[in-house]
């Protein structure tokens, strides 16, 4: 039984610039096709929870989504914290990196990688 979910509705979305950067990173780091992008949360950070974003292998409890031709792994329990979130890539003078626009966050810290619900 496959846990791959291919649907127009996915828990998170990516901007065009984020997709380009993720594909570039995957190619530069020569990441194998059995790896996907893990999107999730973990306890910690100055606001209580931190975002997880990195290439990883599928683990027990993960759901798999195909979003913009990128394989995404997300633990089912994390979806309630991330539903509707958009991930962007900023490459400016003041900031460079992935940013998270999470409608579920009631507050976030200045670094943008920590939040609370």
Short mmCIF file of N, CA and C in Angstrom, two decimals:
data_model
loop_
_atom_site.label_atom_id
_atom_site.label_comp_id
_atom_site.label_asym_id
_atom_site.label_seq_id
_atom_site.Cartn_x
_atom_site.Cartn_y
_atom_site.Cartn_z
N UNK A 1 0.84 -1.18 0.00
CA UNK A 1 0.00 0.00 0.00
C UNK A 1 0.88 1.24 0.00
N UNK A 2 0.65 2.14 -0.92
CA UNK A 2 1.45 3.34 -1.06
C UNK A 2 0.85 4.48 -0.26
N UNK A 3 1.70 5.29 0.33
CA UNK A 3 1.26 6.49 1.04
C UNK A 3 1.51 7.74 0.22
N UNK A 4 1.73 7.58 -1.10
CA UNK A 4 1.96 8.73 -1.96
C UNK A 4 0.63 9.39 -2.25
N UNK A 5 0.58 10.70 -2.06
CA UNK A 5 -0.64 11.45 -2.30
C UNK A 5 -0.36 12.44 -3.42
N UNK A 6 -0.97 12.23 -4.58
CA UNK A 6 -0.83 13.17 -5.68
C UNK A 6 -2.18 13.85 -5.84
N UNK A 7 -2.23 15.10 -5.45
CA UNK A 7 -3.49 15.81 -5.44
C UNK A 7 -3.24 17.29 -5.67
N UNK A 8 -4.27 18.00 -6.10
CA UNK A 8 -4.14 19.44 -6.27
C UNK A 8 -4.04 20.13 -4.92
N UNK A 9 -4.55 19.47 -3.88
CA UNK A 9 -4.49 20.05 -2.54
C UNK A 9 -3.40 19.37 -1.73
N UNK A 10 -2.37 20.09 -1.43
CA UNK A 10 -1.29 19.59 -0.59
C UNK A 10 -1.22 20.49 0.64
N UNK A 11 -0.68 20.00 1.75
CA UNK A 11 -0.67 20.80 2.97
C UNK A 11 0.17 22.07 2.89
N UNK A 12 1.19 22.08 2.04
CA UNK A 12 2.05 23.25 1.90
C UNK A 12 2.20 23.57 0.41
N UNK A 13 2.69 24.77 0.14
CA UNK A 13 2.97 25.16 -1.24
C UNK A 13 4.33 25.85 -1.29
N UNK A 14 4.87 25.94 -2.49
CA UNK A 14 6.17 26.55 -2.72
C UNK A 14 6.05 27.62 -3.79
N UNK A 15 6.77 28.70 -3.61
CA UNK A 15 6.83 29.71 -4.67
C UNK A 15 7.74 29.19 -5.77
N UNK A 16 7.66 29.83 -6.91
CA UNK A 16 8.49 29.44 -8.05
C UNK A 16 9.98 29.54 -7.71
N UNK A 17 10.36 30.59 -6.97
CA UNK A 17 11.78 30.74 -6.62
C UNK A 17 12.24 29.66 -5.64
N UNK A 18 11.35 29.23 -4.74
CA UNK A 18 11.69 28.15 -3.81
C UNK A 18 11.89 26.84 -4.57
N UNK A 19 11.02 26.55 -5.53
CA UNK A 19 11.14 25.32 -6.33
C UNK A 19 12.46 25.32 -7.08
N UNK A 20 12.80 26.44 -7.70
CA UNK A 20 14.07 26.53 -8.45
C UNK A 20 15.26 26.28 -7.53
N UNK A 21 15.24 26.86 -6.34
CA UNK A 21 16.35 26.70 -5.40
C UNK A 21 16.43 25.26 -4.90
N UNK A 22 15.30 24.64 -4.61
CA UNK A 22 15.30 23.25 -4.13
C UNK A 22 15.84 22.30 -5.19
N UNK A 23 15.43 22.49 -6.44
CA UNK A 23 15.93 21.64 -7.53
C UNK A 23 17.43 21.87 -7.74
N UNK A 24 17.86 23.12 -7.61
CA UNK A 24 19.29 23.43 -7.75
C UNK A 24 20.09 22.74 -6.64
N UNK A 25 19.60 22.82 -5.40
CA UNK A 25 20.29 22.17 -4.28
C UNK A 25 20.35 20.66 -4.45
N UNK A 26 19.25 20.08 -4.90
CA UNK A 26 19.21 18.63 -5.10
C UNK A 26 20.24 18.19 -6.13
N UNK A 27 20.35 18.96 -7.22
CA UNK A 27 21.33 18.63 -8.26
C UNK A 27 22.76 18.87 -7.80
N UNK A 28 23.01 19.99 -7.14
CA UNK A 28 24.36 20.31 -6.67
C UNK A 28 24.87 19.29 -5.66
N UNK A 29 23.98 18.83 -4.78
CA UNK A 29 24.38 17.88 -3.74
C UNK A 29 24.24 16.43 -4.19
N UNK A 30 23.83 16.24 -5.44
CA UNK A 30 23.68 14.90 -6.03
C UNK A 30 22.85 13.99 -5.12
N UNK A 31 21.69 14.47 -4.73
CA UNK A 31 20.79 13.73 -3.84
C UNK A 31 20.06 12.66 -4.63
N UNK A 32 20.08 11.44 -4.12
CA UNK A 32 19.49 10.29 -4.80
C UNK A 32 17.98 10.45 -4.93
N UNK A 33 17.41 9.77 -5.92
CA UNK A 33 15.98 9.88 -6.20
C UNK A 33 15.10 9.27 -5.11
N UNK A 34 15.65 8.39 -4.26
CA UNK A 34 14.83 7.83 -3.18
C UNK A 34 14.69 8.80 -2.00
N UNK A 35 15.39 9.92 -2.04
CA UNK A 35 15.27 10.95 -1.03
C UNK A 35 14.19 11.94 -1.46
N UNK A 36 13.54 12.54 -0.49
CA UNK A 36 12.57 13.59 -0.75
C UNK A 36 12.84 14.75 0.19
N UNK A 37 12.09 15.79 0.02
CA UNK A 37 12.23 16.96 0.88
C UNK A 37 11.35 16.77 2.10
N UNK A 38 11.97 16.72 3.27
CA UNK A 38 11.22 16.61 4.52
C UNK A 38 10.79 18.01 4.95
N UNK A 39 9.47 18.16 5.14
CA UNK A 39 8.89 19.40 5.65
C UNK A 39 8.19 19.03 6.94
N UNK A 40 8.54 19.70 8.02
CA UNK A 40 7.94 19.35 9.30
C UNK A 40 8.23 20.39 10.37
N UNK A 41 7.98 19.99 11.60
CA UNK A 41 8.23 20.84 12.76
C UNK A 41 8.93 20.02 13.83
N UNK A 42 9.59 20.72 14.73
CA UNK A 42 10.18 20.09 15.90
C UNK A 42 10.12 21.08 17.05
N UNK A 43 10.10 20.57 18.25
CA UNK A 43 10.09 21.43 19.42
C UNK A 43 11.40 22.18 19.53
N UNK A 44 11.32 23.41 19.98
CA UNK A 44 12.53 24.21 20.17
C UNK A 44 12.42 25.55 19.49
N UNK A 45 13.49 26.30 19.53
CA UNK A 45 13.48 27.64 18.97
C UNK A 45 12.95 28.63 19.98
N UNK A 46 13.10 29.89 19.69
CA UNK A 46 12.73 30.91 20.66
C UNK A 46 11.22 31.10 20.79
N UNK A 47 10.43 30.55 19.86
CA UNK A 47 8.97 30.68 19.96
C UNK A 47 8.27 29.37 20.29
N UNK A 48 9.03 28.29 20.46
CA UNK A 48 8.42 27.02 20.87
C UNK A 48 8.53 25.90 19.87
N UNK A 49 8.39 26.20 18.57
CA UNK A 49 8.51 25.19 17.54
C UNK A 49 9.37 25.75 16.41
N UNK A 50 10.12 24.85 15.75
CA UNK A 50 10.96 25.25 14.63
C UNK A 50 10.57 24.44 13.40
N UNK A 51 10.78 25.04 12.25
CA UNK A 51 10.50 24.35 10.99
C UNK A 51 11.64 23.40 10.65
N UNK A 52 11.30 22.29 10.01
CA UNK A 52 12.26 21.33 9.50
C UNK A 52 12.13 21.35 7.99
N UNK A 53 13.26 21.53 7.29
CA UNK A 53 13.27 21.54 5.84
C UNK A 53 14.61 20.99 5.39
N UNK A 54 14.60 19.81 4.79
CA UNK A 54 15.84 19.21 4.32
C UNK A 54 15.57 17.89 3.63
N UNK A 55 16.51 17.46 2.81
CA UNK A 55 16.34 16.21 2.09
C UNK A 55 16.59 15.03 3.02
N UNK A 56 15.73 14.02 2.90
CA UNK A 56 15.75 12.89 3.84
C UNK A 56 15.09 11.69 3.16
N UNK A 57 15.25 10.53 3.77
CA UNK A 57 14.55 9.34 3.30
C UNK A 57 13.23 9.22 4.03
N UNK A 58 12.31 8.50 3.42
CA UNK A 58 10.98 8.32 3.99
C UNK A 58 11.07 7.51 5.28
N UNK A 59 10.29 7.92 6.28
CA UNK A 59 10.26 7.25 7.58
C UNK A 59 8.85 6.78 7.88
N UNK A 60 8.74 5.89 8.85
CA UNK A 60 7.44 5.40 9.26
C UNK A 60 6.57 6.56 9.74
N UNK A 61 5.32 6.57 9.32
CA UNK A 61 4.40 7.65 9.70
C UNK A 61 4.38 8.80 8.72
N UNK A 62 5.27 8.77 7.71
CA UNK A 62 5.31 9.85 6.72
C UNK A 62 4.24 9.66 5.67
N UNK A 63 3.73 10.77 5.19
CA UNK A 63 2.94 10.78 3.97
C UNK A 63 3.83 11.38 2.90
N UNK A 64 3.61 10.98 1.68
CA UNK A 64 4.40 11.46 0.56
C UNK A 64 3.50 12.25 -0.37
N UNK A 65 3.95 13.43 -0.74
CA UNK A 65 3.23 14.29 -1.66
C UNK A 65 4.16 14.64 -2.82
N UNK A 66 3.59 14.86 -3.96
CA UNK A 66 4.35 15.39 -5.09
C UNK A 66 3.84 16.81 -5.30
N UNK A 67 4.72 17.77 -5.04
CA UNK A 67 4.36 19.18 -5.16
C UNK A 67 5.36 19.82 -6.11
N UNK A 68 4.87 20.36 -7.21
CA UNK A 68 5.73 21.00 -8.21
C UNK A 68 6.88 20.08 -8.63
N UNK A 69 6.57 18.81 -8.83
CA UNK A 69 7.53 17.78 -9.24
C UNK A 69 8.62 17.51 -8.21
N UNK A 70 8.36 17.87 -6.96
CA UNK A 70 9.30 17.58 -5.87
C UNK A 70 8.62 16.61 -4.92
N UNK A 71 9.32 15.54 -4.59
CA UNK A 71 8.81 14.56 -3.64
C UNK A 71 8.93 15.14 -2.24
N UNK A 72 7.81 15.21 -1.52
CA UNK A 72 7.76 15.80 -0.18
C UNK A 72 7.39 14.71 0.82
N UNK A 73 8.13 14.63 1.93
CA UNK A 73 7.80 13.74 3.03
C UNK A 73 7.36 14.61 4.21
N UNK A 74 6.21 14.24 4.80
CA UNK A 74 5.72 14.97 5.96
C UNK A 74 5.04 13.97 6.89
N UNK A 75 5.41 14.02 8.15
CA UNK A 75 4.75 13.16 9.13
C UNK A 75 3.32 13.65 9.29
N UNK A 76 2.40 12.71 9.36
CA UNK A 76 0.98 13.05 9.42
C UNK A 76 0.65 14.02 10.55
N UNK A 77 1.31 13.87 11.70
CA UNK A 77 1.02 14.73 12.86
C UNK A 77 1.45 16.18 12.64
N UNK A 78 2.33 16.44 11.69
CA UNK A 78 2.83 17.80 11.47
C UNK A 78 1.89 18.63 10.60
N UNK A 79 0.99 17.95 9.89
CA UNK A 79 0.13 18.67 8.95
C UNK A 79 -0.74 19.71 9.63
N UNK A 80 -1.20 19.44 10.84
CA UNK A 80 -2.08 20.42 11.50
C UNK A 80 -1.35 21.72 11.82
N UNK A 81 -0.03 21.69 11.95
CA UNK A 81 0.75 22.90 12.21
C UNK A 81 1.13 23.63 10.93
N UNK A 82 1.15 22.89 9.81
CA UNK A 82 1.69 23.44 8.57
C UNK A 82 0.66 23.66 7.48
N UNK A 83 -0.57 23.25 7.69
CA UNK A 83 -1.60 23.33 6.67
C UNK A 83 -1.75 24.76 6.15
N UNK A 84 -1.58 24.94 4.86
CA UNK A 84 -1.71 26.25 4.23
C UNK A 84 -0.43 27.06 4.18
N UNK A 85 0.66 26.53 4.69
CA UNK A 85 1.92 27.26 4.72
C UNK A 85 2.53 27.38 3.32
N UNK A 86 3.13 28.52 3.04
CA UNK A 86 3.86 28.72 1.79
C UNK A 86 5.33 28.91 2.11
N UNK A 87 6.17 28.20 1.36
CA UNK A 87 7.62 28.30 1.52
C UNK A 87 8.17 29.08 0.34
N UNK A 88 9.00 30.06 0.63
CA UNK A 88 9.58 30.92 -0.39
C UNK A 88 11.10 30.91 -0.24
N UNK A 89 11.79 31.37 -1.27
CA UNK A 89 13.24 31.53 -1.24
C UNK A 89 13.53 33.00 -1.46
N UNK A 90 14.27 33.60 -0.53
CA UNK A 90 14.68 35.00 -0.63
C UNK A 90 16.17 35.04 -0.94
N UNK A 91 16.54 35.86 -1.89
CA UNK A 91 17.95 35.97 -2.27
C UNK A 91 18.33 37.44 -2.40
N UNK A 92 18.09 38.19 -1.33
CA UNK A 92 18.33 39.62 -1.37
C UNK A 92 19.53 40.03 -0.54
N UNK A 93 19.76 41.31 -0.49
CA UNK A 93 20.88 41.85 0.29
C UNK A 93 20.65 41.72 1.79
N UNK A 94 19.40 41.88 2.22
CA UNK A 94 19.10 41.85 3.65
C UNK A 94 18.88 40.45 4.19
N UNK A 95 18.44 39.54 3.34
CA UNK A 95 18.21 38.18 3.82
C UNK A 95 18.36 37.21 2.66
N UNK A 96 18.81 36.02 3.02
CA UNK A 96 18.96 34.96 2.03
C UNK A 96 18.59 33.65 2.71
N UNK A 97 17.66 32.94 2.11
CA UNK A 97 17.26 31.65 2.66
C UNK A 97 15.78 31.41 2.45
N UNK A 98 15.34 30.27 2.95
CA UNK A 98 13.93 29.91 2.84
C UNK A 98 13.14 30.64 3.92
N UNK A 99 11.96 31.11 3.54
CA UNK A 99 11.07 31.78 4.47
C UNK A 99 9.75 31.01 4.52
N UNK A 100 9.07 31.12 5.63
CA UNK A 100 7.86 30.35 5.88
C UNK A 100 6.72 31.30 6.21
N UNK A 101 5.66 31.23 5.43
CA UNK A 101 4.46 32.02 5.69
C UNK A 101 3.39 31.04 6.15
N UNK A 102 3.20 30.98 7.48
CA UNK A 102 2.35 29.97 8.08
C UNK A 102 1.11 30.63 8.69
N UNK A 103 -0.07 30.36 8.11
CA UNK A 103 -1.30 30.97 8.64
C UNK A 103 -1.70 30.43 10.01
N UNK A 104 -1.10 29.33 10.46
CA UNK A 104 -1.42 28.73 11.75
C UNK A 104 -0.61 29.32 12.90
N UNK A 105 0.45 30.03 12.57
CA UNK A 105 1.33 30.58 13.60
C UNK A 105 0.68 31.79 14.26
N UNK A 106 0.61 31.77 15.57
CA UNK A 106 0.07 32.93 16.29
C UNK A 106 1.16 33.94 16.58
N UNK A 107 2.42 33.48 16.61
CA UNK A 107 3.55 34.38 16.76
C UNK A 107 4.78 33.69 16.18
N UNK A 108 5.76 34.50 15.82
CA UNK A 108 7.03 33.94 15.33
C UNK A 108 8.15 34.86 15.78
N UNK A 109 9.36 34.31 15.75
CA UNK A 109 10.50 35.10 16.20
C UNK A 109 11.08 35.88 15.04
N UNK A 110 12.04 36.71 15.33
CA UNK A 110 12.66 37.55 14.32
C UNK A 110 13.39 36.79 13.23
N UNK A 111 13.89 35.60 13.54
CA UNK A 111 14.64 34.84 12.54
C UNK A 111 13.72 34.19 11.52
N UNK A 112 12.43 34.03 11.84
CA UNK A 112 11.47 33.49 10.90
C UNK A 112 11.45 31.97 10.83
N UNK A 113 12.26 31.28 11.63
CA UNK A 113 12.27 29.82 11.58
C UNK A 113 11.66 29.19 12.82
N UNK A 114 11.14 30.02 13.71
CA UNK A 114 10.54 29.54 14.94
C UNK A 114 9.17 30.18 15.09
N UNK A 115 8.20 29.40 15.62
CA UNK A 115 6.84 29.91 15.72
C UNK A 115 6.11 29.25 16.87
N UNK A 116 4.93 29.77 17.18
CA UNK A 116 4.05 29.13 18.16
C UNK A 116 2.64 29.13 17.59
N UNK A 117 1.82 28.21 18.10
CA UNK A 117 0.43 28.12 17.65
C UNK A 117 -0.51 28.31 18.82
#
